Coordinates of C-alpha atoms in Angstrom, one line a residue:
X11 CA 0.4 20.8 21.6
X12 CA 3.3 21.7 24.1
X13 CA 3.6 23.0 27.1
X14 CA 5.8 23.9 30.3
X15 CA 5.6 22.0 33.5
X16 CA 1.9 20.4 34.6
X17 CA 0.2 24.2 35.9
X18 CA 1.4 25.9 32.2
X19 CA 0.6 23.1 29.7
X20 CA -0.8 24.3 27.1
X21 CA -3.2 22.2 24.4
X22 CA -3.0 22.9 21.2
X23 CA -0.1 25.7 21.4
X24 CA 1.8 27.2 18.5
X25 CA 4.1 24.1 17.6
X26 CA 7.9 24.2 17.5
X27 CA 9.4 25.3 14.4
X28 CA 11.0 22.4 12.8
X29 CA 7.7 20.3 14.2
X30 CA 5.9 23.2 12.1
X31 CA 8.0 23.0 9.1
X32 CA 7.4 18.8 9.2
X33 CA 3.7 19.0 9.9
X34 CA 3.6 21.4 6.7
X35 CA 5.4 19.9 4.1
X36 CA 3.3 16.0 4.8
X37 CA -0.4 18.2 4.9
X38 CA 0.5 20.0 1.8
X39 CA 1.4 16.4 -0.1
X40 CA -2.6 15.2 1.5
X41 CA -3.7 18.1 0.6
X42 CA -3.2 17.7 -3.3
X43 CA -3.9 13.5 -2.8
X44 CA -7.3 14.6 -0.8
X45 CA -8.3 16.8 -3.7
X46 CA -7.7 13.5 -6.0
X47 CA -9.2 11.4 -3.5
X48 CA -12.5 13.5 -3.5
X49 CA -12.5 13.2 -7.2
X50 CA -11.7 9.3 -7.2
X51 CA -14.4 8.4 -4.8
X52 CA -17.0 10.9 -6.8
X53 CA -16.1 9.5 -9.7
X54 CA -16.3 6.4 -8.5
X55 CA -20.6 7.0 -7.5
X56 CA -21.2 7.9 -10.9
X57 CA -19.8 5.5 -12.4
X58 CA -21.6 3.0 -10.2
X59 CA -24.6 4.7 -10.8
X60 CA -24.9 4.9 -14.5
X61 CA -26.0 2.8 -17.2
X62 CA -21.8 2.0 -17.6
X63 CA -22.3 -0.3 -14.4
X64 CA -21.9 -3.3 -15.4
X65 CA -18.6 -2.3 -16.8
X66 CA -17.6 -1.2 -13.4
X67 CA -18.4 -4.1 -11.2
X68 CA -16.6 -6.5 -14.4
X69 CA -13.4 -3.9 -13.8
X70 CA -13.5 -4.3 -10.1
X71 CA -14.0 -7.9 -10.1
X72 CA -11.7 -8.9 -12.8
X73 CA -8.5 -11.1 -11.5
X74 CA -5.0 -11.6 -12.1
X75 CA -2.1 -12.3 -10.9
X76 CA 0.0 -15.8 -9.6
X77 CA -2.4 -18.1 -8.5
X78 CA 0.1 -20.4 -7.6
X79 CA 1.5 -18.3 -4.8
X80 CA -1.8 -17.7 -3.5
X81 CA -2.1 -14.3 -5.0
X82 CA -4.5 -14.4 -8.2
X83 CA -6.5 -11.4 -7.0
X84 CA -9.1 -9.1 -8.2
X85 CA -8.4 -5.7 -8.9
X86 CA -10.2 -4.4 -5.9
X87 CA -8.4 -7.0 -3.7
X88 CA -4.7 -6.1 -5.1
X89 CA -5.8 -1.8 -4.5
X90 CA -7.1 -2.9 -0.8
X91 CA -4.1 -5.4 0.0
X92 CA -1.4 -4.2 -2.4
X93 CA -1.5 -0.4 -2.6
X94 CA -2.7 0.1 0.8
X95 CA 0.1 -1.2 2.4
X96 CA 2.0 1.6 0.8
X97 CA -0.3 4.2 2.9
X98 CA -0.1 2.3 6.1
X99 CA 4.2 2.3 5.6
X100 CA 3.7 6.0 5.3
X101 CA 1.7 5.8 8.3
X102 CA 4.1 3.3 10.4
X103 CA 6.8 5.8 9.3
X104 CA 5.2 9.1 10.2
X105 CA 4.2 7.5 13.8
X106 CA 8.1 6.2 14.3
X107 CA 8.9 10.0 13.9
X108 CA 6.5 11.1 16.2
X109 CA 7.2 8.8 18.8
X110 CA 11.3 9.6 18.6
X111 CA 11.6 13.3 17.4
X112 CA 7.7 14.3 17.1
X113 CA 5.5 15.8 19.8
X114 CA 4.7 12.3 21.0
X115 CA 8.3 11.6 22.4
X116 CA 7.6 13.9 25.6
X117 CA 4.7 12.4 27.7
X118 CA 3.4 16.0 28.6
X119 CA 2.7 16.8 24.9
X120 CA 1.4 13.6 23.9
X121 CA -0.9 12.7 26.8
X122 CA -3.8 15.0 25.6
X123 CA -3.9 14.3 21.7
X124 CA -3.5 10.6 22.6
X125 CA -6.3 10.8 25.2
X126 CA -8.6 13.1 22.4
X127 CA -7.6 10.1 19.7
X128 CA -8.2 6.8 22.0
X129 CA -11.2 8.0 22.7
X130 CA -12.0 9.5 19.4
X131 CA -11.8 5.0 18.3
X132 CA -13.7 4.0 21.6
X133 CA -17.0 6.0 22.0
X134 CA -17.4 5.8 18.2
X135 CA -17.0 1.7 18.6
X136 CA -19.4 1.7 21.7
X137 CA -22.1 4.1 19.9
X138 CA -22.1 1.7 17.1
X139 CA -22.8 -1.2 19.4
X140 CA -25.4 0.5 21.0
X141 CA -26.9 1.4 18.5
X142 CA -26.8 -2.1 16.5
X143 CA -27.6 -4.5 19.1
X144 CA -30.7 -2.1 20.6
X145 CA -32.3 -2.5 17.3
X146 CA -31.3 -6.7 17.3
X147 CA -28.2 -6.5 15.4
X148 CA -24.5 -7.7 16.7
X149 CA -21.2 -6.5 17.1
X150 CA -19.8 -7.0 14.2
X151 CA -19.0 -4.1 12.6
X152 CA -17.4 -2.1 16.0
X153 CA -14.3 -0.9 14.0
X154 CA -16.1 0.3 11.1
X155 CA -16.2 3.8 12.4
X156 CA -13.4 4.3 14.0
X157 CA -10.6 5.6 11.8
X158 CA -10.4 9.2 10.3
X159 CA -9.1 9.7 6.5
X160 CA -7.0 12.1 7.4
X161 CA -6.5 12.7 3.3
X162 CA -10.5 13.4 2.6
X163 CA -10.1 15.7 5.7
X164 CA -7.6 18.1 4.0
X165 CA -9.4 17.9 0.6
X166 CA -12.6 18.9 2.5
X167 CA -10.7 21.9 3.5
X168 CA -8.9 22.8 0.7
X169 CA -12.6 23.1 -0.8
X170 CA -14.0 25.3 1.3
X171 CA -10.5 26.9 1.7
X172 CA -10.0 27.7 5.2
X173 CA -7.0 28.4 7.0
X174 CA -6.6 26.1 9.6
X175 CA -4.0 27.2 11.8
X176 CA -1.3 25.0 11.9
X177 CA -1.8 23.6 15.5
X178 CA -5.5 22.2 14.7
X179 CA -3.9 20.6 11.3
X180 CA -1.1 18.7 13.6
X181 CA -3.6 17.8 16.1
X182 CA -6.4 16.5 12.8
X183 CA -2.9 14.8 11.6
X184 CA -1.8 13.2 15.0
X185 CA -5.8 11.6 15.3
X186 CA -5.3 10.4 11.9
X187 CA -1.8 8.7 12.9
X188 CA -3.2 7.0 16.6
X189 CA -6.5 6.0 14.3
X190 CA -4.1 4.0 11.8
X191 CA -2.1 2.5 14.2
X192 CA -5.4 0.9 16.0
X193 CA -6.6 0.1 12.9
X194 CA -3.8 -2.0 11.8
X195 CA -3.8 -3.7 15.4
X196 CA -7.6 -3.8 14.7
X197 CA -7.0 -5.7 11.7
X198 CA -4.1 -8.0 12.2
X199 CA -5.7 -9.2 15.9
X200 CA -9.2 -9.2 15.5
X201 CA -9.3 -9.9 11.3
X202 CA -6.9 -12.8 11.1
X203 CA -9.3 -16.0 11.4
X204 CA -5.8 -18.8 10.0
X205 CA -2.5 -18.6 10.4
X206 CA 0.0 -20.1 8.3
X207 CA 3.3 -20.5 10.7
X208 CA 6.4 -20.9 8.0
X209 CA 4.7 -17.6 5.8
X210 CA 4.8 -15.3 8.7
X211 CA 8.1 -16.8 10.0
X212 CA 9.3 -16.0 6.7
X213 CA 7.8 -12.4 6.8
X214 CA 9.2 -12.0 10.3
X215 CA 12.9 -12.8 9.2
X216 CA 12.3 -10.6 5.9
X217 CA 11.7 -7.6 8.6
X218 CA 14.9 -8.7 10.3
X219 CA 16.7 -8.7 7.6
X220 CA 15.3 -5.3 6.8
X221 CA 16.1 -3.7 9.9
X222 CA 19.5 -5.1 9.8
X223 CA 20.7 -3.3 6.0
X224 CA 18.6 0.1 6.9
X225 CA 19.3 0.4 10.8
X226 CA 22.5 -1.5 11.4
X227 CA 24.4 -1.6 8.4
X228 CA 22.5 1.8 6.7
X229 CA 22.8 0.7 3.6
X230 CA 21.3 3.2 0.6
X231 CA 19.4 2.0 -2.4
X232 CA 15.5 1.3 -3.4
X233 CA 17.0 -1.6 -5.2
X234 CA 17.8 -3.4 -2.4
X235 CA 14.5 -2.5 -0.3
X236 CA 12.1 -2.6 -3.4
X237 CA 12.4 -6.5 -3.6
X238 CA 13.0 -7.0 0.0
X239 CA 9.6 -4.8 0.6
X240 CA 7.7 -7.2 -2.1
X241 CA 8.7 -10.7 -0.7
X242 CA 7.6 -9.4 2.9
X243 CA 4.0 -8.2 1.6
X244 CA 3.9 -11.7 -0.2
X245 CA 4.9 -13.6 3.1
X246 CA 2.7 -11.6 5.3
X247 CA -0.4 -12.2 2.4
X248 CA 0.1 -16.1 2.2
X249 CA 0.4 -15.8 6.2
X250 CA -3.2 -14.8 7.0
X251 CA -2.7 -11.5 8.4
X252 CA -3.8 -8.9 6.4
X253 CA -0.9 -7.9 3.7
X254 CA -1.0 -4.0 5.0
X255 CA 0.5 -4.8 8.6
X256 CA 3.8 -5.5 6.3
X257 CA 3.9 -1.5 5.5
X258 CA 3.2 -0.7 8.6
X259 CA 6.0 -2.8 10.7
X260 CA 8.2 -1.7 7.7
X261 CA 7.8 1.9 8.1
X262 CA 8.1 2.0 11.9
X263 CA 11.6 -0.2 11.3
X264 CA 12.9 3.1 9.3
X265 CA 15.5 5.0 10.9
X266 CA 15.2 8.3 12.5
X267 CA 18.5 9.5 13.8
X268 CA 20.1 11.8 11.0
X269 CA 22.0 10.4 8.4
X270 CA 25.9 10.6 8.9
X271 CA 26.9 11.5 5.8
X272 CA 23.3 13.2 4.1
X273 CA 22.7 14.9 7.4
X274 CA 18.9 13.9 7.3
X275 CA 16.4 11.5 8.7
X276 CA 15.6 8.4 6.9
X277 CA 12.2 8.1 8.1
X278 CA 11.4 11.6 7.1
X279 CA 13.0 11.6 3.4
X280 CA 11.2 8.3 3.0
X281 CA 8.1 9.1 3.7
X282 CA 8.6 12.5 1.6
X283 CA 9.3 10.3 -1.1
X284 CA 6.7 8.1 -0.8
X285 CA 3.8 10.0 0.4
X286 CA 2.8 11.5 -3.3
X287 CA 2.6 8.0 -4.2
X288 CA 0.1 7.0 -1.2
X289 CA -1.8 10.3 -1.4
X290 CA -2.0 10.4 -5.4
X291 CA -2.1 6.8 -6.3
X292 CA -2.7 4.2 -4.1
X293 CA -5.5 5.9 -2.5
X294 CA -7.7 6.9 -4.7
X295 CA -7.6 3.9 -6.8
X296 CA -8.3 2.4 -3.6
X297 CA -11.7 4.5 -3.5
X298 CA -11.8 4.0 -6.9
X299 CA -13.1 0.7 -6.6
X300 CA -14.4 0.6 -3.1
X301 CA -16.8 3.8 -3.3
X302 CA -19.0 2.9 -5.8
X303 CA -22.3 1.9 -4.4
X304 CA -25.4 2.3 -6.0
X305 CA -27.2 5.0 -4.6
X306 CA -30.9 5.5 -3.8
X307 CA -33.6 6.2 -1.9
X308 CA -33.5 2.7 -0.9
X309 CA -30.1 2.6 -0.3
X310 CA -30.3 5.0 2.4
X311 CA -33.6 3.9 3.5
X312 CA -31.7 0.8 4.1
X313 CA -28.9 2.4 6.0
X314 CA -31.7 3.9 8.3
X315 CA -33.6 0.5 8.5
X316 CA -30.9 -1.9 9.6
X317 CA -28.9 -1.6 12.7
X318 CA -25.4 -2.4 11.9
X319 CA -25.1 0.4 8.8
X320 CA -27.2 2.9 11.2
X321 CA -24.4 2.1 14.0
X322 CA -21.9 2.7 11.7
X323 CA -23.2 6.1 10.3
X324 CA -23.9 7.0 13.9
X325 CA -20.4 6.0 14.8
X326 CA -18.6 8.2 12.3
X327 CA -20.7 11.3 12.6
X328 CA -21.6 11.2 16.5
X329 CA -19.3 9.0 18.1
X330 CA -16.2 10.6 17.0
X331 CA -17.3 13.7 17.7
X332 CA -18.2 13.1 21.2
X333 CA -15.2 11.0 21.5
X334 CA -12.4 12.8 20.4
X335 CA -14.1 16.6 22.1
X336 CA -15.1 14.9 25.4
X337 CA -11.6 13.2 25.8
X338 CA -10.1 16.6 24.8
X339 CA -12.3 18.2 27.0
X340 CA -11.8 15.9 29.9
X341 CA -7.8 15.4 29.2
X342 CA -7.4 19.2 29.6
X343 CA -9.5 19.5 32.9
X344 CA -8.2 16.6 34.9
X345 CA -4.6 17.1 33.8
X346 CA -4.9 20.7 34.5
X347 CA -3.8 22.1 31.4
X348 CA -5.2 25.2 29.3
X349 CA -6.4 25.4 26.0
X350 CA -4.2 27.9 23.3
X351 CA -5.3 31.4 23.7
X352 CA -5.7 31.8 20.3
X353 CA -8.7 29.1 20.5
X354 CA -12.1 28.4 21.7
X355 CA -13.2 24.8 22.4
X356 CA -15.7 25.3 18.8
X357 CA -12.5 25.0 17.0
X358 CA -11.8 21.5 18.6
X359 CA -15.5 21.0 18.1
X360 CA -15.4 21.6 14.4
X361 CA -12.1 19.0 14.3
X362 CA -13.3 16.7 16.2
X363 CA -16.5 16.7 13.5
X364 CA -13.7 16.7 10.7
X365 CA -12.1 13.7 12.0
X366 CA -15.7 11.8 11.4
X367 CA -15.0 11.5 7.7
X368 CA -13.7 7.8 7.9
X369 CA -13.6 7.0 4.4
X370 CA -10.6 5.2 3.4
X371 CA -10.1 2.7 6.5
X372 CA -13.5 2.3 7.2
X373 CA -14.2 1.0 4.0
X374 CA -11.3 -1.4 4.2
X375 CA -12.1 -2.6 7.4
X376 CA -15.8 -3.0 6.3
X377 CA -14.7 -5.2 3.5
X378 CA -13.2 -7.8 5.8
X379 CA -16.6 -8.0 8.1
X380 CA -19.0 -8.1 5.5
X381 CA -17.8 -10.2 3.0
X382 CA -21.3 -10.4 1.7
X383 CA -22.0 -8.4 -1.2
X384 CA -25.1 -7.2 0.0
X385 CA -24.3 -6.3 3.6
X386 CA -21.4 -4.8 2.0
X387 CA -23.1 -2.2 -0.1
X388 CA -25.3 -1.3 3.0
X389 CA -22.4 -0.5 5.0
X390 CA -20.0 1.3 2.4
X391 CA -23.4 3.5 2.0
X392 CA -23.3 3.7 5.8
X393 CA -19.6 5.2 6.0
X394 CA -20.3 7.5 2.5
X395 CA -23.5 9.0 5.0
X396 CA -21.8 9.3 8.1
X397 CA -18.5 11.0 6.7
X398 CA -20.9 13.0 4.5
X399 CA -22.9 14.8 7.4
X400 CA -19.5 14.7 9.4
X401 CA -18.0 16.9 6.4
X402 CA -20.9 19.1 6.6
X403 CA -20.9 19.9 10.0
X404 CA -17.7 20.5 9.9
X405 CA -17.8 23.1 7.3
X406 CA -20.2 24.5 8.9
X407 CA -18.3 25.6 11.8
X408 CA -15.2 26.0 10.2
X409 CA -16.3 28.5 8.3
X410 CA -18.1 30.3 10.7
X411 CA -14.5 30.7 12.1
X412 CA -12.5 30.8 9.1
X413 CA -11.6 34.8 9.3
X414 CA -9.9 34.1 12.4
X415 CA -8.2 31.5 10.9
X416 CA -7.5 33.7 8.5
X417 CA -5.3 36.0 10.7
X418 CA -3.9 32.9 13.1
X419 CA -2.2 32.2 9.8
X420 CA -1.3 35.4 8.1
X421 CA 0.6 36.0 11.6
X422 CA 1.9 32.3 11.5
X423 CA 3.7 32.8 8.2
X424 CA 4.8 36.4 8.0
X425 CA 8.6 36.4 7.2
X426 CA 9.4 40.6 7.1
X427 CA 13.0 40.1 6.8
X428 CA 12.6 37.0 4.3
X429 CA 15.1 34.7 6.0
X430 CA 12.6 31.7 5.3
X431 CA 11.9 31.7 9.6
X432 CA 8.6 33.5 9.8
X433 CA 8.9 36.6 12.5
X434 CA 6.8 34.9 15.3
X435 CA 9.4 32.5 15.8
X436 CA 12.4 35.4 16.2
X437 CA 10.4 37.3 18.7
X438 CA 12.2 37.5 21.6
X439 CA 11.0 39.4 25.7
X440 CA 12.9 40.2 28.0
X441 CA 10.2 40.0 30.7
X442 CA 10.4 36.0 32.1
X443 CA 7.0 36.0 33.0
X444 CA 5.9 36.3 29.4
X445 CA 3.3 34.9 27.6
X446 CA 4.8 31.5 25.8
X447 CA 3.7 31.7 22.9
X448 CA 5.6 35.0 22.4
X449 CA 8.7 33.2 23.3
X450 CA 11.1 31.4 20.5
X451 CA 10.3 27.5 20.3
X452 CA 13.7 26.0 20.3
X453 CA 16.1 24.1 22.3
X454 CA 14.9 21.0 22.7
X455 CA 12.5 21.4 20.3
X456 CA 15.2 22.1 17.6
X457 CA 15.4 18.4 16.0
X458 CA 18.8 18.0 17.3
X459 CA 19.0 13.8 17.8
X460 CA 18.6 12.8 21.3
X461 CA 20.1 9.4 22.1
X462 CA 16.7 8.3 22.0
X463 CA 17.0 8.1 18.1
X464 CA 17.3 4.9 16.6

């Protein structure tokens, strides 16, 4: 996703090496959670859909908790507010890095990816509201299909094992970190119907007090961020706003620059640490309990029938398509940019289809405009169709591309000399002119800490 000067850009180039080494080591961590995820939310339909039922809907339902601090919750409730907000602190954390050491710190790499992801939340929002209202039904539900599950992405890939060249990935991961971040601005603006003033006051001084032992004082210890982390969530719950916007605005508080004495980022060990915890647990029991719908012929009949479920399955596997390809398409043309050499436009095509399975966020988001049992089911039915056809397309064309992949990625990670640098990144020309993407990706690429870093 980097480029030269405004006449060389390049979208969706071979990525700097310690870029490529980061973008690895988080995919491979949703790679495994996707592959749980899939299981979760299958097991999940099954177990809605079988004689055991009941059981379900009693485990789903079932509260505990402290009901005097407001926070006797079912077990659905505590795996969409609690363990969430661990995913979206990954999230918040993975976007700080992106935005201080990441390909989003330089304007010229992230204007195109940002563009492809912006748009890739508006068309599907608009699609869905024409859709709804041209058929008599309302608004509603406009942010239903606009995130991508980044995690049910990968574990849609790693079943039909392609080889995804590591470019495409970074660009399927950046979608998936601009699609959180409106999400939780979604949510906390737009999903917030009472305030309580002291609560949040209280959450906002617990996030000061944060920032000041991690950033200021860089103090070390879960011990003293563990209970810290809790009392925020609690605050930010008994506030009003949704308990996940705590995760967030604690992971973008982390610290980037490298650590002093451990010579590494905070933000990137944190989220190393973390992430097998959001991708393995918290998800999936989050599908878990929100993916079991009972499924029919009615079901989907109903999905077809009313407008606000047809707008959303509509939304995931049409609008984000056209969205996220005809801002690509457009961002590369009017900024006059070229796309990689080692692509053709069907690859962002077959992405851009990928980034339709909406699962996770969708079906969080859903829960807060539908509180209605009923509607509910119609709509979680909508986003399990939408994601569905989106995976299938997707496959479809992946495949069809998959031995190029296949030699995109070979030549990616062949290491001759077995230094642990693979050999397209030691290449070096002594002709100026030559192509890029034969030339070493370093400099100021290399992770070294600008004073940017905080």
């Amino acid at each position: 996703m980097t480029g030269g000067n405004r006449k060389d850009r390049t979208f969706l180039d071979r990525l700097p090496l310690p870029e490529r080494t980061f973008v690895t080591d988080a995919l491979r961590t949703e790679t495994v959670g996707g592959m749980v995820l899939l299981a979760a939310a299958t097991a999940a339909l099954v177990w809605a859909n079988t004689p055991l039922s009941s059981a379900y809907e009693s485990i789903r339902d079932f509260h505990f908790g402290i009901d005097a601090l407001g926070l006797d919750l079912s077990v659905a409730h505590w795996t969409a507010d609690g363990l969430l907000a661990i995913f979206f602190f990954v999230a918040g954390a993975e976007l700080k890095r992106e935005l201080v050491v990441g390909e989003l710190r330089h304007r010229r790499t992230a204007v195109l990816p940002v563009i492809a992801a912006v748009c890739g939340m508006a068309v599907p929002a608009l699609l869905y509201g024409l859709v709804a209202t041209s058929r008599g039904g309302t608004w509603n539900g406009w942010a239903v299909p606009m995130a991508t599950d980044i995690a049910f992405a990968l574990g849609v890939l790693a079943v039909i094992d392609t080889h995804l060249p590591s470019a495409l990935r970074a660009f399927l991961l950046t979608l998936a970190i601009v699609d959180d971040l409106g999400a939780i601005l979604v949510i906390a603006v737009f999903y917030t119907s009472t305030i309580s003033f002291p609560a949040l006051i209280g959450a906002a001084l617990g996030l000061g007090l944060f920032f000041h032992l991690h950033t200021r004082r860089c103090v070390h210890g879960w011990y003293w961020y563990l209970p810290l982390a809790l009392v925020i969530w609690g605050l930010t719950h008994a506030s009003g706003v949704h308990a996940t916007v705590a995760g967030v605005a604690m992971g973008l508080l982390l610290r980037v620059a490298k650590d002093g004495e451990r010579g590494r980022r905070p933000a990137e060990h944190i989220a190393h640490l973390v992430r097998p915890l959001s991708a393995g647990v918290a998800i999936p029991l989050f599908a878990l309990f929100a993916a079991g719908v009972s499924v029919s012929g009615d079901t989907f009949g109903d999905v077809v029938s009313n407008p606000e479920p047809l707008g959303v399955a509509v939304g995931l596997a049409a609008g984000k398509v056209l969205g996220i390809f005809g801002g690509s398409y457009l961002a590369v043309r009017f900024t006059g940019a070229r796309l990689s050499r080692d692509l053709v436009w069907a690859d962002v095509l077959a992405v851009a289809m990928l980034a339709g399975i909406g699962f996770t966020v969708s079906l969080l988001i859903g829960e807060l405009v539908y509180p209605s049992p009923e509607d509910l089911e119609h709509i979680k039915a909508a986003v399990l169709l939408g994601s569905l056809a989106s995976a299938l397309l997707a496959c479809v064309l992946l495949r069809a591309r998959n031995s190029k992949y296949r030699r995109l990625y070979e030549e990616e990670n062949l290491d001759v000399n077995a230094d642990g640098i693979p050999d397209i990144y030691q290449r070096h020309t002594a002709a100026p002119d030559a192509p890029s993407r034969n030339r070493p990706r370093h400099g100021g690429d290399s992770g070294t800490p600008s004073t940017r870093e905080r």
